Coordinates of N, CA and C in Angstrom, one line a residue:
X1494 N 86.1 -9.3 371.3 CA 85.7 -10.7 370.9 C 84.6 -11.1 371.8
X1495 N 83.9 -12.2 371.5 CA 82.7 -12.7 372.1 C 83.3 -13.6 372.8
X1496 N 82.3 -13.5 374.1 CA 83.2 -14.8 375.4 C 82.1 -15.9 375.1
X1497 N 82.9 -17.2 374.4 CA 81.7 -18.1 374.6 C 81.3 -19.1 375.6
X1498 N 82.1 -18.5 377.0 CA 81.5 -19.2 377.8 C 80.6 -18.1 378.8
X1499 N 80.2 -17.5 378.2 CA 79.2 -16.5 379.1 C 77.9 -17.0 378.3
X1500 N 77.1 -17.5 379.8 CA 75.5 -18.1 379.5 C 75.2 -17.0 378.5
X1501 N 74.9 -15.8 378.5 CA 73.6 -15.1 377.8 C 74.0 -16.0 376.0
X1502 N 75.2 -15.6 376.0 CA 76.0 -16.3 374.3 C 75.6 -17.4 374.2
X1503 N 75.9 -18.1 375.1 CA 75.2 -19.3 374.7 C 73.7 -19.9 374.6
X1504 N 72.8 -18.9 375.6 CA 71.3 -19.0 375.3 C 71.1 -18.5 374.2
X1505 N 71.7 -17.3 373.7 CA 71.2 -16.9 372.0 C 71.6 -17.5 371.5
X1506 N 72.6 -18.5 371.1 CA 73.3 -19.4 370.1 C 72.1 -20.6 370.3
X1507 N 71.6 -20.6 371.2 CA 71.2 -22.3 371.6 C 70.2 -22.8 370.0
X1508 N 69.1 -21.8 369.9 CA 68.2 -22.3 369.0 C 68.6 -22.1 367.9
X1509 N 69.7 -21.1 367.3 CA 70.3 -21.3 366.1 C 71.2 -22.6 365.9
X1510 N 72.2 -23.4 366.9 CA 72.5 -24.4 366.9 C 71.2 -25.8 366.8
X1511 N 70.3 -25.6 366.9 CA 69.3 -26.2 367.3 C 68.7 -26.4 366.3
X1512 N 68.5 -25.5 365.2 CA 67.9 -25.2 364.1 C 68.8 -26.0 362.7
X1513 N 70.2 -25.8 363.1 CA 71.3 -26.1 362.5 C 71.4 -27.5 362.2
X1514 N 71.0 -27.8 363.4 CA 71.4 -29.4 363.8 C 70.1 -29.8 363.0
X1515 N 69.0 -29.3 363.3 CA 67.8 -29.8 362.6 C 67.8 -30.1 361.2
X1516 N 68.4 -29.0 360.8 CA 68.4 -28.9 359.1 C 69.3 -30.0 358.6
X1517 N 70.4 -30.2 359.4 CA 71.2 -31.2 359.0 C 70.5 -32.7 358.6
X1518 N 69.8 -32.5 359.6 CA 69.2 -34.2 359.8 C 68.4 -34.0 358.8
X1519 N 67.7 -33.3 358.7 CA 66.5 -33.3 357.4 C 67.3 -33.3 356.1
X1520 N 68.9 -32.4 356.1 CA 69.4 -32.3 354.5 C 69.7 -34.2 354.4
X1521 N 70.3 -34.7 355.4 CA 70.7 -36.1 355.4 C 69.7 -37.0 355.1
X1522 N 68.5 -36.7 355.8 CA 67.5 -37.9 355.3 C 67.0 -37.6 353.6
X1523 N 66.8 -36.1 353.1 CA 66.5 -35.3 351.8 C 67.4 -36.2 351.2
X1524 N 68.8 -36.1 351.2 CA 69.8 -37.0 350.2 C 69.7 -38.1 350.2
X1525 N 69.2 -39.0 351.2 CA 69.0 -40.7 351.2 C 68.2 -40.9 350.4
X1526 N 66.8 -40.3 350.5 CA 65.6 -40.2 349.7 C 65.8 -40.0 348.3
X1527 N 66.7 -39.1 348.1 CA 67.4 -39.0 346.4 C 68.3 -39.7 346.5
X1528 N 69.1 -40.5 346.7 CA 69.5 -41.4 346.3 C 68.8 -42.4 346.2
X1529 N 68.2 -43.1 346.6 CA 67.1 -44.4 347.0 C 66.2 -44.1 345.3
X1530 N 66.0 -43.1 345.2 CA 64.7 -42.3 343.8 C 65.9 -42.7 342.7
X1531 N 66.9 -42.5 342.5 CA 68.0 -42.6 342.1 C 68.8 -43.7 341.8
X1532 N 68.9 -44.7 342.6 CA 69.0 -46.2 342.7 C 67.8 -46.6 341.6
X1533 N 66.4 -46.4 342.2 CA 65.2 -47.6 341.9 C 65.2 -46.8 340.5
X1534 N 65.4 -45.6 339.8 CA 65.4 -45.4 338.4 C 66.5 -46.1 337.5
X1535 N 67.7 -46.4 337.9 CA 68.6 -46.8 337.3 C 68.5 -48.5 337.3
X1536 N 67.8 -49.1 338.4 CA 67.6 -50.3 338.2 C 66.3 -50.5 337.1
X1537 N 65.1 -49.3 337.0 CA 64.5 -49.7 336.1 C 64.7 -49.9 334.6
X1538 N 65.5 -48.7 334.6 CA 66.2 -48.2 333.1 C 66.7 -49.6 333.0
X1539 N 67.5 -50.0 333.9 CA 68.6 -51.6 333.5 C 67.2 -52.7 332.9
X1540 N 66.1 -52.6 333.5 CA 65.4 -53.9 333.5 C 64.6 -53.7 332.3
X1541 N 64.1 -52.0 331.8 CA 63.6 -51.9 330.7 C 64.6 -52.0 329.6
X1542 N 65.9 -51.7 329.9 CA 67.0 -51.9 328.5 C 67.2 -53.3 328.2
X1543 N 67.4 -54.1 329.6 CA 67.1 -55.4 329.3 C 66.1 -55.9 328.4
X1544 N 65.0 -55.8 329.1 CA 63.5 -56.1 328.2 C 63.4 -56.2 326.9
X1545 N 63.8 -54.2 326.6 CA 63.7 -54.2 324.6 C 64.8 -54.7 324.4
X1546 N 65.8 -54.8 324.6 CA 67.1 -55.9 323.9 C 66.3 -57.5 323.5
X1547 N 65.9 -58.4 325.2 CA 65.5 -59.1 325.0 C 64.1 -59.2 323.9
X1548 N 63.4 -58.6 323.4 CA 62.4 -58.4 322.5 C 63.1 -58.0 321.1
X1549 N 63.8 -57.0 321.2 CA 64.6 -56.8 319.9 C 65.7 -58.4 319.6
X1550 N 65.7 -59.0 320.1 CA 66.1 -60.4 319.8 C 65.4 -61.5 319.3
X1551 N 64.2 -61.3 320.1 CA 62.9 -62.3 319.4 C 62.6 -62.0 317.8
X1552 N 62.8 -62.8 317.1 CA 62.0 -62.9 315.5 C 61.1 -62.3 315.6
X1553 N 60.5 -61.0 314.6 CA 59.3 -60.6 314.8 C 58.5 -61.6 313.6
X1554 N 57.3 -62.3 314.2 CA 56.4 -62.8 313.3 C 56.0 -62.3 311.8
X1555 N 56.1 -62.9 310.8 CA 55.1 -62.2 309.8 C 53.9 -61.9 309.9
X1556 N 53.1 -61.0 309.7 CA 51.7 -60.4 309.6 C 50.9 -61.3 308.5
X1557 N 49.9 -62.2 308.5 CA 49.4 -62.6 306.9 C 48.9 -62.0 306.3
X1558 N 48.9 -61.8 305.3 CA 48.7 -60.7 304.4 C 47.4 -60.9 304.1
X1559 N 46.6 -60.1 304.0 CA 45.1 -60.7 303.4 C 45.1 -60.9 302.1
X1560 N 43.9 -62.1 302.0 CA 44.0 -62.2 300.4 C 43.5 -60.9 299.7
X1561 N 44.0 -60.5 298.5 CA 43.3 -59.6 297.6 C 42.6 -60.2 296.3
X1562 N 41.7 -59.3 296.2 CA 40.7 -60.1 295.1 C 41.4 -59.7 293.6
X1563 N 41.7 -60.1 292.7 CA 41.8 -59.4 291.4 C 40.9 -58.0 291.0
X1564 N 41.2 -57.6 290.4 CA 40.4 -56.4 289.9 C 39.7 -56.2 288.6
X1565 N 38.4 -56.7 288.1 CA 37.4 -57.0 287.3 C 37.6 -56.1 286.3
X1566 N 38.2 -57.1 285.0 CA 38.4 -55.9 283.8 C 37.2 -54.8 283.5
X1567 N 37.3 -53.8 283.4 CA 36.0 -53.2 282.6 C 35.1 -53.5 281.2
X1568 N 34.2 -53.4 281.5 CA 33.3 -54.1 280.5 C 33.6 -53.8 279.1
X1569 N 33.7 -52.6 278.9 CA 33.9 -51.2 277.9 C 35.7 -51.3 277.6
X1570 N 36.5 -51.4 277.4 CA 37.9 -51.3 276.9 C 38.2 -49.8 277.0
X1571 N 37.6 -48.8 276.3 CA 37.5 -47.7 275.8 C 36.9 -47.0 277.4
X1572 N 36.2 -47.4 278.9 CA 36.2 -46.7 279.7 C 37.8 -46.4 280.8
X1573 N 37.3 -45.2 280.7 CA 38.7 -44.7 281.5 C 38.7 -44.4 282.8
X1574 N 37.1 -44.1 283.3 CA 36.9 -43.8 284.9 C 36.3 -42.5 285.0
X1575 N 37.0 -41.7 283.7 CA 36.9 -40.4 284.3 C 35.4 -39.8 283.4
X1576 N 34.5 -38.9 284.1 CA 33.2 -38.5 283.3 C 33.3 -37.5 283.5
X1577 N 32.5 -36.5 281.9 CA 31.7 -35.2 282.0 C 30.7 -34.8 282.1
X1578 N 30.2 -33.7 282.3 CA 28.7 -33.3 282.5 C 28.2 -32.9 281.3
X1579 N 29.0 -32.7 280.1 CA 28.4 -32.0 278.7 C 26.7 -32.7 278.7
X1580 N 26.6 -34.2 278.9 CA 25.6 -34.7 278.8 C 24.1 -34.1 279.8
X1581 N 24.7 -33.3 280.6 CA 23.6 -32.8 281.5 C 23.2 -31.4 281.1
X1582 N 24.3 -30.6 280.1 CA 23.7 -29.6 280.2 C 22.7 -29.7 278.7
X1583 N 22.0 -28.4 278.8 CA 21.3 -28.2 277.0 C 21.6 -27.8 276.3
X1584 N 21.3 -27.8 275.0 CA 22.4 -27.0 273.9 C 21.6 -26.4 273.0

């Protein structure tokens, strides 16, 4: 078994304890920081769900429609819109 009260064991242990302790403090402040990121998105989500609720409650306005003009009978009764070329070629 290892004697842990013999210095040499305890100089080798020192910086691995040391390193340990370190990581600790950094995993602790890492999780505050996610939490805190974590907090401030959940209160956004609250204040954006609020928002479109409160908007999805407001009456949406009608758009005015623009006027439209009538559409000018054709002169001709008998025109349909659609043309041929027969008249372009020769015969």
């Amino acid at each position: 078994m290892i004697d842990e009260t013999d210095p040499a064991i305890r100089a080798v242990r020192a910086p691995f304890q040391a390193i340990s302790a370190g990581l600790g403090d950094r995993f602790e402040a890492t999780a505050a920081a996610y939490r805190e990121k974590i907090a401030e998105h959940e209160r956004y989500v609250a204040e954006r769900t609020a928002r479109e609720a409160r908007l999805r409650a407001e009456p949406v306005p009608e758009r005015p429609k623009r006027p439209t003009r009538p559409r000018r009978e054709p002169d001709d009764p008998s025109e349909t819109g659609f043309y041929t070329v027969t008249w372009m070629t020769k015969r």
